[in-house]
Amino acid sequence: MNKKIVAVAIVAILVVAAAISAIVVLNDKEKDYEYDPSKGWYSWDPTVAEVRSAAFSISPLLPDEVKGMYEEIYGGTVDYAKYDISDVPSDFLSYDSLVVKSTDSEVTVNSTIRDKSQSSEKVVVPVTLKKNPDNLLTTAGYAAVLYTLYKLKFNDDAAAETELWKHVFALDKSAFPNGSADMKALYGVTVPEGTISVGSTYYLIKNLESYVDYVDKGTQNGETFLMMAAGSLGDDYSNLDPFFDVLESKNGAANSIFCFSNNIGDVLAAVEIIGAVFDLEDEAKKYIDQFRTEMYAINQAAESKHKDYTVYLESASKKAAGTGTITNDVLEGILGLTNINQTSQWVLIPEETIIEKMPDVIFFYTNDKRSMDEKMRVGFTLGTTS
């Protein structure tokens, strides 16, 4: 055979092989694409959107956030009038009640606290207290839920806001203007002057002296104090005794309720607790029923699309939401997506893996300060670090 022909044939084979190596067939969807570093993750034309991190917690932002996500993914609107609570299956966004006993004046609930930092296990602590505590120390999300329940009661925003500030006397510093959970920016509620700014509702022992002061102020003149916050604390449960000692020193006038939330059921259980503590049981039930009904309508609309989409949600620290999170309950349980991160926690996933998985939908948080090109790895070359 002519050597030139052999050489040309070899070159042709190498060129074809190189071309094939640039084409990736992924997710059994028979969709071919060539990864282009100048396009980054835009190479496979995913749906890309931003969501508010504050929504994926005990917060009334969650329903509207899920509605917006549905519209970004599937387009169109959902017929919410098509369903009522009787249509919702009992196991859809179900939860175990943490309200143990409720009378006209007193309530017993199960407070839930993460066992160890970074653990998914929780410790249950029964708490009995008088309803409608005088002075509430809490976070923006809990305060906003309470405000929402008061709005359902009074059907009047101003009356609800007035009632809210009769109880809330201290807020995590993030709830103040320009904070990450700015009450005015997120919920349209202005924090009154004189409201105590709490340095941390996450590290209690490190800030124990401050908590002694908060509890002292909250129990003056025979008044009652309650702290309500997320149960995913920065301290192991076994190290919290000094904090509980501060509360117990007030002989029942000071209490704490924590809610460790891994899924939407935990969020709804926390709403029920807030309703029980502040004598708003009917309003809490109305909120929960409406939430479950609307989310079921979204779920049914998503399932009717038969899209079989995969999804990746990345935090500002580049970690991906795992299956044991409120976020995943939204992604998989309501929106009908498949999370490419099937580990239970937030973890870093290599860029190469994301390119290989080719998620159809990519979400970032609005508080992520990177440009969209940086988030979408525009300019990223395989084999390098972004």
GROMACS .gro file of N, CA and C in nm, residues 17-168:
model
  456
   17ALA      N    1  -1.095   1.024   1.601
   17ALA     CA    2  -1.091   0.985   1.743
   17ALA      C    3  -1.094   1.107   1.832
   18ALA      N    4  -1.018   1.209   1.793
   18ALA     CA    5  -1.016   1.332   1.872
   18ALA      C    6  -1.152   1.397   1.874
   19ALA      N    7  -1.218   1.395   1.759
   19ALA     CA    8  -1.351   1.456   1.751
   19ALA      C    9  -1.449   1.380   1.839
   20ILE      N   10  -1.440   1.246   1.834
   20ILE     CA   11  -1.531   1.165   1.915
   20ILE      C   12  -1.508   1.189   2.063
   21SER      N   13  -1.377   1.205   2.103
   21SER     CA   14  -1.347   1.224   2.244
   21SER      C   15  -1.403   1.354   2.297
   22ALA      N   16  -1.434   1.449   2.207
   22ALA     CA   17  -1.490   1.577   2.251
   22ALA      C   18  -1.641   1.573   2.261
   23ILE      N   19  -1.700   1.464   2.210
   23ILE     CA   20  -1.845   1.449   2.216
   23ILE      C   21  -1.878   1.359   2.333
   24VAL      N   22  -1.967   1.403   2.420
   24VAL     CA   23  -2.000   1.328   2.540
   24VAL      C   24  -2.147   1.291   2.537
   25VAL      N   25  -2.178   1.163   2.555
   25VAL     CA   26  -2.316   1.118   2.562
   25VAL      C   27  -2.347   1.090   2.708
   26LEU      N   28  -2.445   1.161   2.762
   26LEU     CA   29  -2.468   1.158   2.906
   26LEU      C   30  -2.612   1.130   2.941
   27ASN      N   31  -2.630   1.080   3.065
   27ASN     CA   32  -2.763   1.068   3.127
   27ASN      C   33  -2.860   0.982   3.047
   28ASP      N   34  -2.809   0.900   2.959
   28ASP     CA   35  -2.894   0.813   2.878
   28ASP      C   36  -3.000   0.892   2.801
   29LYS      N   37  -2.970   1.017   2.772
   29LYS     CA   38  -3.068   1.101   2.703
   29LYS      C   39  -3.036   1.114   2.554
   30GLU      N   40  -2.930   1.044   2.512
   30GLU     CA   41  -2.888   1.047   2.372
   30GLU      C   42  -2.870   1.191   2.324
   31LYS      N   43  -2.818   1.274   2.415
   31LYS     CA   44  -2.793   1.412   2.378
   31LYS      C   45  -2.643   1.433   2.372
   32ASP      N   46  -2.592   1.463   2.254
   32ASP     CA   47  -2.449   1.483   2.235
   32ASP      C   48  -2.416   1.632   2.245
   33TYR      N   49  -2.302   1.661   2.304
   33TYR     CA   50  -2.255   1.799   2.303
   33TYR      C   51  -2.104   1.797   2.310
   34GLU      N   52  -2.046   1.903   2.266
   34GLU     CA   53  -1.901   1.918   2.275
   34GLU      C   54  -1.873   2.024   2.380
   35TYR      N   55  -1.801   1.985   2.484
   35TYR     CA   56  -1.770   2.081   2.590
   35TYR      C   57  -1.675   2.187   2.535
   36ASP      N   58  -1.716   2.310   2.547
   36ASP     CA   59  -1.638   2.423   2.495
   36ASP      C   60  -1.598   2.510   2.614
   37PRO      N   61  -1.467   2.515   2.649
   37PRO     CA   62  -1.424   2.595   2.764
   37PRO      C   63  -1.469   2.741   2.756
   38SER      N   64  -1.482   2.795   2.636
   38SER     CA   65  -1.523   2.936   2.624
   38SER      C   66  -1.671   2.954   2.662
   39LYS      N   67  -1.746   2.843   2.665
   39LYS     CA   68  -1.887   2.848   2.706
   39LYS      C   69  -1.910   2.793   2.846
   40GLY      N   70  -1.811   2.716   2.898
   40GLY     CA   71  -1.828   2.656   3.029
   40GLY      C   72  -1.951   2.566   3.034
   41TRP      N   73  -2.026   2.578   3.143
   41TRP     CA   74  -2.144   2.492   3.159
   41TRP      C   75  -2.258   2.531   3.067
   42TYR      N   76  -2.246   2.643   3.001
   42TYR     CA   77  -2.346   2.678   2.900
   42TYR      C   78  -2.337   2.585   2.779
   43SER      N   79  -2.230   2.505   2.773
   43SER     CA   80  -2.208   2.419   2.657
   43SER      C   81  -2.327   2.330   2.626
   44TRP      N   82  -2.398   2.284   2.730
   44TRP     CA   83  -2.511   2.195   2.704
   44TRP      C   84  -2.647   2.265   2.719
   45ASP      N   85  -2.644   2.397   2.725
   45ASP     CA   86  -2.766   2.479   2.723
   45ASP      C   87  -2.864   2.442   2.835
   46PRO      N   88  -2.818   2.442   2.961
   46PRO     CA   89  -2.911   2.412   3.071
   46PRO      C   90  -2.999   2.532   3.104
   47THR      N   91  -3.105   2.509   3.177
   47THR     CA   92  -3.182   2.618   3.236
   47THR      C   93  -3.105   2.666   3.359
   48VAL      N   94  -3.078   2.795   3.366
   48VAL     CA   95  -2.998   2.850   3.475
   48VAL      C   96  -3.077   2.960   3.545
   49ALA      N   97  -3.083   2.954   3.677
   49ALA     CA   98  -3.158   3.055   3.752
   49ALA      C   99  -3.099   3.072   3.891
   50GLU      N  100  -3.143   3.177   3.959
   50GLU     CA  101  -3.099   3.204   4.095
   50GLU      C  102  -3.217   3.194   4.191
   51VAL      N  103  -3.189   3.149   4.313
   51VAL     CA  104  -3.292   3.140   4.417
   51VAL      C  105  -3.236   3.199   4.547
   52ARG      N  106  -3.327   3.235   4.637
   52ARG     CA  107  -3.286   3.295   4.763
   52ARG      C  108  -3.257   3.186   4.866
   53SER      N  109  -3.137   3.186   4.921
   53SER     CA  110  -3.100   3.084   5.020
   53SER      C  111  -3.190   3.091   5.143
   54ALA      N  112  -3.235   3.212   5.180
   54ALA     CA  113  -3.318   3.229   5.299
   54ALA      C  114  -3.451   3.157   5.287
   55ALA      N  115  -3.493   3.126   5.165
   55ALA     CA  116  -3.623   3.060   5.145
   55ALA      C  117  -3.620   2.914   5.190
   56PHE      N  118  -3.503   2.851   5.187
   56PHE     CA  119  -3.494   2.708   5.216
   56PHE      C  120  -3.466   2.685   5.364
   57SER      N  121  -3.557   2.734   5.444
   57SER     CA  122  -3.544   2.728   5.590
   57SER      C  123  -3.683   2.750   5.647
   58ILE      N  124  -3.690   2.770   5.778
   58ILE     CA  125  -3.818   2.801   5.839
   58ILE      C  126  -3.847   2.948   5.809
   59SER      N  127  -3.921   2.969   5.701
   59SER     CA  128  -3.944   3.103   5.647
   59SER      C  129  -4.066   3.101   5.556
   60PRO      N  130  -4.148   3.207   5.559
   60PRO     CA  131  -4.263   3.213   5.467
   60PRO      C  132  -4.225   3.244   5.323
   61LEU      N  133  -4.094   3.257   5.294
   61LEU     CA  134  -4.050   3.280   5.157
   61LEU      C  135  -4.062   3.154   5.071
   62LEU      N  136  -4.064   3.039   5.135
   62LEU     CA  137  -4.053   2.912   5.062
   62LEU      C  138  -4.162   2.892   4.956
   63PRO      N  139  -4.290   2.916   4.986
   63PRO     CA  140  -4.392   2.891   4.882
   63PRO      C  141  -4.369   2.969   4.753
   64ASP      N  142  -4.343   3.099   4.765
   64ASP     CA  143  -4.322   3.180   4.645
   64ASP      C  144  -4.194   3.140   4.571
   65GLU      N  145  -4.093   3.097   4.647
   65GLU     CA  146  -3.968   3.056   4.582
   65GLU      C  147  -3.991   2.932   4.496
   66VAL      N  148  -4.066   2.837   4.550
   66VAL     CA  149  -4.094   2.714   4.474
   66VAL      C  150  -4.177   2.746   4.350
   67LYS      N  151  -4.273   2.836   4.363
   67LYS     CA  152  -4.354   2.875   4.247
   67LYS      C  153  -4.266   2.935   4.138
   68GLY      N  154  -4.172   3.020   4.177
   68GLY     CA  155  -4.081   3.081   4.081
   68GLY      C  156  -3.991   2.979   4.015
   69MET      N  157  -3.945   2.880   4.092
   69MET     CA  158  -3.859   2.776   4.037
   69MET      C  159  -3.933   2.693   3.933
   70TYR      N  160  -4.060   2.662   3.963
   70TYR     CA  161  -4.140   2.587   3.866
   70TYR      C  162  -4.148   2.662   3.734
   71GLU      N  163  -4.176   2.790   3.741
   71GLU     CA  164  -4.190   2.871   3.619
   71GLU      C  165  -4.060   2.878   3.541
   72GLU      N  166  -3.946   2.886   3.613
   72GLU     CA  167  -3.816   2.888   3.546
   72GLU      C  168  -3.789   2.758   3.472
   73ILE      N  169  -3.827   2.647   3.534
   73ILE     CA  170  -3.796   2.515   3.477
   73ILE      C  171  -3.892   2.477   3.365
   74TYR      N  172  -4.020   2.490   3.394
   74TYR     CA  173  -4.121   2.435   3.304
   74TYR      C  174  -4.197   2.539   3.222
   75GLY      N  175  -4.193   2.665   3.268
   75GLY     CA  176  -4.270   2.768   3.200
   75GLY      C  177  -4.418   2.754   3.231
   76GLY      N  178  -4.493   2.858   3.198
   76GLY     CA  179  -4.637   2.853   3.221
   76GLY      C  180  -4.672   2.870   3.367
   77THR      N  181  -4.799   2.856   3.397
   77THR     CA  182  -4.848   2.872   3.533
   77THR      C  183  -4.918   2.746   3.580
   78VAL      N  184  -4.939   2.740   3.711
   78VAL     CA  185  -5.004   2.625   3.772
   78VAL      C  186  -5.147   2.662   3.809
   79ASP      N  187  -5.240   2.571   3.788
   79ASP     CA  188  -5.380   2.594   3.824
   79ASP      C  189  -5.398   2.555   3.971
   80TYR      N  190  -5.376   2.652   4.060
   80TYR     CA  191  -5.386   2.622   4.204
   80TYR      C  192  -5.529   2.598   4.248
   81ALA      N  193  -5.625   2.652   4.176
   81ALA     CA  194  -5.767   2.636   4.213
   81ALA      C  195  -5.816   2.494   4.187
   82LYS      N  196  -5.736   2.415   4.119
   82LYS     CA  197  -5.778   2.280   4.081
   82LYS      C  198  -5.784   2.185   4.201
   83TYR      N  199  -5.710   2.220   4.308
   83TYR     CA  200  -5.700   2.129   4.422
   83TYR      C  201  -5.738   2.200   4.553
   84ASP      N  202  -5.787   2.120   4.648
   84ASP     CA  203  -5.797   2.167   4.786
   84ASP      C  204  -5.732   2.063   4.876
   85ILE      N  205  -5.729   2.088   5.005
   85ILE     CA  206  -5.652   2.001   5.095
   85ILE      C  207  -5.702   1.857   5.093
   86SER      N  208  -5.828   1.836   5.061
   86SER     CA  209  -5.881   1.699   5.056
   86SER      C  210  -5.822   1.618   4.941
   87ASP      N  211  -5.765   1.686   4.843
   87ASP     CA  212  -5.704   1.617   4.728
   87ASP      C  213  -5.560   1.574   4.757
   88VAL      N  214  -5.500   1.631   4.861
   88VAL     CA  215  -5.359   1.607   4.889
   88VAL      C  216  -5.342   1.474   4.962
   89PRO      N  217  -5.263   1.381   4.909
   89PRO     CA  218  -5.239   1.253   4.979
   89PRO      C  219  -5.182   1.277   5.118
   90SER      N  220  -5.220   1.195   5.212
   90SER     CA  221  -5.179   1.215   5.351
   90SER      C  222  -5.028   1.211   5.370
   91ASP      N  223  -4.959   1.139   5.282
   91ASP     CA  224  -4.813   1.128   5.297
   91ASP      C  225  -4.736   1.233   5.218
   92PHE      N  226  -4.806   1.324   5.152
   92PHE     CA  227  -4.737   1.429   5.077
   92PHE      C  228  -4.700   1.543   5.172
   93LEU      N  229  -4.569   1.566   5.188
   93LEU     CA  230  -4.517   1.667   5.280
   93LEU      C  231  -4.578   1.650   5.420
   94SER      N  232  -4.587   1.525   5.462
   94SER     CA  233  -4.640   1.495   5.595
   94SER      C  234  -4.531   1.521   5.699
   95TYR      N  235  -4.569   1.528   5.824
   95TYR     CA  236  -4.472   1.552   5.931
   95TYR      C  237  -4.526   1.497   6.062
   96ASP      N  238  -4.435   1.470   6.153
   96ASP     CA  239  -4.472   1.429   6.288
   96ASP      C  240  -4.484   1.554   6.375
   97SER      N  241  -4.599   1.574   6.436
   97SER     CA  242  -4.619   1.692   6.519
   97SER      C  243  -4.524   1.692   6.637
   98LEU      N  244  -4.470   1.809   6.667
   98LEU     CA  245  -4.382   1.827   6.782
   98LEU      C  246  -4.455   1.894   6.898
   99VAL      N  247  -4.584   1.920   6.879
   99VAL     CA  248  -4.666   1.976   6.986
   99VAL      C  249  -4.720   1.859   7.068
  100VAL      N  250  -4.675   1.848   7.192
  100VAL     CA  251  -4.712   1.736   7.279
  100VAL      C  252  -4.846   1.760   7.347
  101LYS      N  253  -4.862   1.881   7.400
  101LYS     CA  254  -4.984   1.914   7.474
  101LYS      C  255  -5.007   2.063   7.467
  102SER      N  256  -5.132   2.103   7.452
  102SER     CA  257  -5.164   2.246   7.446
  102SER      C  258  -5.294   2.272   7.523
  103THR      N  259  -5.285   2.364   7.620
  103THR     CA  260  -5.404   2.407   7.694
  103THR      C  261  -5.427   2.556   7.664
  104ASP      N  262  -5.522   2.616   7.731
  104ASP     CA  263  -5.550   2.758   7.707
  104ASP      C  264  -5.432   2.847   7.744
  105SER      N  265  -5.354   2.805   7.842
  105SER     CA  266  -5.247   2.894   7.892
  105SER      C  267  -5.106   2.838   7.877
  106GLU      N  268  -5.094   2.709   7.850
  106GLU     CA  269  -4.963   2.645   7.853
  106GLU      C  270  -4.947   2.548   7.737
  107VAL      N  271  -4.824   2.527   7.694
  107VAL     CA  272  -4.798   2.435   7.584
  107VAL      C  273  -4.670   2.356   7.612
  108THR      N  274  -4.671   2.230   7.572
  108THR     CA  275  -4.551   2.146   7.580
  108THR      C  276  -4.515   2.104   7.437
  109VAL      N  277  -4.390   2.128   7.398
  109VAL     CA  278  -4.343   2.092   7.264
  109VAL      C  279  -4.212   2.017   7.274
  110ASN      N  280  -4.177   1.949   7.168
  110ASN     CA  281  -4.046   1.883   7.160
  110ASN      C  282  -3.951   1.973   7.081
  111SER      N  283  -3.853   2.026   7.151
  111SER     CA  284  -3.746   2.102   7.088
  111SER      C  285  -3.647   2.002   7.029
  112THR      N  286  -3.596   2.028   6.910
  112THR     CA  287  -3.503   1.935   6.844
  112THR      C  288  -3.372   2.007   6.813
  113ILE      N  289  -3.262   1.947   6.858
  113ILE     CA  290  -3.130   2.009   6.845
  113ILE      C  291  -3.034   1.908   6.781
  114ARG      N  292  -2.952   1.957   6.690
  114ARG     CA  293  -2.853   1.868   6.627
  114ARG      C  294  -2.761   1.810   6.735
  115ASP      N  295  -2.739   1.680   6.728
  115ASP     CA  296  -2.659   1.611   6.829
  115ASP      C  297  -2.516   1.661   6.831
  116LYS      N  298  -2.454   1.661   6.713
  116LYS     CA  299  -2.316   1.706   6.701
  116LYS      C  300  -2.303   1.795   6.579
  117SER      N  301  -2.208   1.887   6.583
  117SER     CA  302  -2.184   1.974   6.470
  117SER      C  303  -2.158   1.890   6.345
  118GLN      N  304  -2.225   1.925   6.234
  118GLN     CA  305  -2.215   1.855   6.106
  118GLN      C  306  -2.286   1.721   6.102
  119SER      N  307  -2.357   1.686   6.212
  119SER     CA  308  -2.431   1.560   6.215
  119SER      C  309  -2.572   1.580   6.161
  120SER      N  310  -2.635   1.471   6.120
  120SER     CA  311  -2.775   1.478   6.078
  120SER      C  312  -2.867   1.419   6.185
  121GLU      N  313  -2.809   1.377   6.298
  121GLU     CA  314  -2.887   1.322   6.408
  121GLU      C  315  -2.932   1.435   6.501
  122LYS      N  316  -3.048   1.415   6.566
  122LYS     CA  317  -3.099   1.520   6.654
  122LYS      C  318  -3.136   1.464   6.791
  123VAL      N  319  -3.136   1.553   6.889
  123VAL     CA  320  -3.178   1.520   7.025
  123VAL      C  321  -3.311   1.589   7.050
  124VAL      N  322  -3.406   1.518   7.109
  124VAL     CA  323  -3.539   1.573   7.138
  124VAL      C  324  -3.544   1.616   7.284
  125VAL      N  325  -3.581   1.743   7.308
  125VAL     CA  326  -3.586   1.798   7.442
  125VAL      C  327  -3.726   1.854   7.469
  126PRO      N  328  -3.806   1.790   7.554
  126PRO     CA  329  -3.939   1.843   7.586
  126PRO      C  330  -3.929   1.978   7.658
  127VAL      N  331  -4.014   2.072   7.621
  127VAL     CA  332  -4.015   2.205   7.682
  127VAL      C  333  -4.160   2.242   7.712
  128THR      N  334  -4.185   2.284   7.836
  128THR     CA  335  -4.318   2.332   7.875
  128THR      C  336  -4.307   2.479   7.914
  129LEU      N  337  -4.395   2.561   7.858
  129LEU     CA  338  -4.390   2.705   7.884
  129LEU      C  339  -4.528   2.766   7.875
  130LYS      N  340  -4.541   2.886   7.930
  130LYS     CA  341  -4.665   2.961   7.918
  130LYS      C  342  -4.677   3.015   7.776
  131LYS      N  343  -4.799   3.017   7.725
  131LYS     CA  344  -4.822   3.069   7.590
  131LYS      C  345  -4.799   3.220   7.586
  132ASN      N  346  -4.775   3.269   7.467
  132ASN     CA  347  -4.755   3.413   7.442
  132ASN      C  348  -4.646   3.473   7.531
  133PRO      N  349  -4.524   3.421   7.522
  133PRO     CA  350  -4.414   3.477   7.602
  133PRO      C  351  -4.398   3.626   7.574
  134ASP      N  352  -4.357   3.700   7.676
  134ASP     CA  353  -4.347   3.846   7.664
  134ASP      C  354  -4.234   3.889   7.571
  135ASN      N  355  -4.121   3.821   7.582
  135ASN     CA  356  -4.002   3.866   7.511
  135ASN      C  357  -3.940   3.750   7.431
  136LEU      N  358  -3.946   3.763   7.301
  136LEU     CA  359  -3.897   3.659   7.209
  136LEU      C  360  -3.765   3.702   7.147
  137LEU      N  361  -3.665   3.615   7.161
  137LEU     CA  362  -3.537   3.631   7.090
  137LEU      C  363  -3.536   3.528   6.979
  138THR      N  364  -3.519   3.574   6.856
  138THR     CA  365  -3.533   3.479   6.745
  138THR      C  366  -3.456   3.526   6.621
  139THR      N  367  -3.482   3.460   6.510
  139THR     CA  368  -3.419   3.495   6.383
  139THR      C  369  -3.525   3.552   6.288
  140ALA      N  370  -3.480   3.605   6.176
  140ALA     CA  371  -3.571   3.669   6.081
  140ALA      C  372  -3.679   3.573   6.031
  141GLY      N  373  -3.641   3.450   5.998
  141GLY     CA  374  -3.737   3.355   5.943
  141GLY      C  375  -3.848   3.322   6.040
  142TYR      N  376  -3.815   3.296   6.166
  142TYR     CA  377  -3.916   3.266   6.267
  142TYR      C  378  -4.005   3.387   6.291
  143ALA      N  379  -3.945   3.506   6.300
  143ALA     CA  380  -4.024   3.628   6.319
  143ALA      C  381  -4.119   3.648   6.201
  144ALA      N  382  -4.073   3.619   6.081
  144ALA     CA  383  -4.157   3.636   5.961
  144ALA      C  384  -4.271   3.536   5.959
  145VAL      N  385  -4.248   3.413   6.007
  145VAL     CA  386  -4.356   3.316   6.016
  145VAL      C  387  -4.461   3.366   6.115
  146LEU      N  388  -4.416   3.415   6.230
  146LEU     CA  389  -4.510   3.468   6.329
  146LEU      C  390  -4.590   3.584   6.272
  147TYR      N  391  -4.523   3.672   6.200
  147TYR     CA  392  -4.590   3.785   6.134
  147TYR      C  393  -4.695   3.734   6.034
  148THR      N  394  -4.661   3.632   5.958
  148THR     CA  395  -4.754   3.575   5.860
  148THR      C  396  -4.878   3.517   5.928
  149LEU      N  397  -4.858   3.450   6.041
  149LEU     CA  398  -4.972   3.394   6.114
  149LEU      C  399  -5.060   3.505   6.172
  150TYR      N  400  -4.998   3.612   6.219
  150TYR     CA  401  -5.077   3.726   6.268
  150TYR      C  402  -5.155   3.791   6.153
  151LYS      N  403  -5.096   3.794   6.035
  151LYS     CA  404  -5.170   3.849   5.920
  151LYS      C  405  -5.293   3.764   5.889
  152LEU      N  406  -5.281   3.633   5.902
  152LEU     CA  407  -5.395   3.546   5.880
  152LEU      C  408  -5.502   3.570   5.987
  153LYS      N  409  -5.459   3.602   6.108
  153LYS     CA  410  -5.553   3.625   6.218
  153LYS      C  411  -5.627   3.757   6.202
  154PHE      N  412  -5.550   3.863   6.175
  154PHE     CA  413  -5.609   3.997   6.173
  154PHE      C  414  -5.654   4.043   6.034
  155ASN      N  415  -5.600   3.976   5.930
  155ASN     CA  416  -5.627   4.019   5.793
  155ASN      C  417  -5.591   4.167   5.775
  156ASP      N  418  -5.484   4.207   5.840
  156ASP     CA  419  -5.442   4.347   5.839
  156ASP      C  420  -5.293   4.351   5.867
  157ASP      N  421  -5.214   4.399   5.769
  157ASP     CA  422  -5.069   4.398   5.783
  157ASP      C  423  -5.022   4.483   5.900
  158ALA      N  424  -5.080   4.599   5.916
  158ALA     CA  425  -5.036   4.690   6.023
  158ALA      C  426  -5.064   4.630   6.160
  159ALA      N  427  -5.182   4.570   6.176
  159ALA     CA  428  -5.216   4.508   6.305
  159ALA      C  429  -5.124   4.390   6.334
  160ALA      N  430  -5.091   4.314   6.230
  160ALA     CA  431  -5.000   4.200   6.245
  160ALA      C  432  -4.862   4.246   6.288
  161GLU      N  433  -4.815   4.354   6.226
  161GLU     CA  434  -4.682   4.405   6.259
  161GLU      C  435  -4.678   4.458   6.402
  162THR      N  436  -4.782   4.526   6.442
  162THR     CA  437  -4.789   4.578   6.579
  162THR      C  438  -4.784   4.463   6.680
  163GLU      N  439  -4.859   4.357   6.654
  163GLU     CA  440  -4.862   4.242   6.745
  163GLU      C  441  -4.727   4.171   6.747
  164LEU      N  442  -4.663   4.163   6.631
  164LEU     CA  443  -4.532   4.098   6.622
  164LEU      C  444  -4.432   4.163   6.717
  165TRP      N  445  -4.424   4.296   6.712
  165TRP     CA  446  -4.323   4.366   6.791
  165TRP      C  447  -4.361   4.379   6.938
  166LYS      N  448  -4.482   4.338   6.974
  166LYS     CA  449  -4.516   4.328   7.116
  166LYS      C  450  -4.439   4.214   7.181
  167HIS      N  451  -4.399   4.116   7.098
  167HIS     CA  452  -4.332   3.997   7.149
  167HIS      C  453  -4.183   3.992   7.116
  168VAL      N  454  -4.147   4.028   6.995
  168VAL     CA  455  -4.006   4.018   6.953
  168VAL      C  456  -3.928   4.135   7.011
   0.00000   0.00000   0.00000
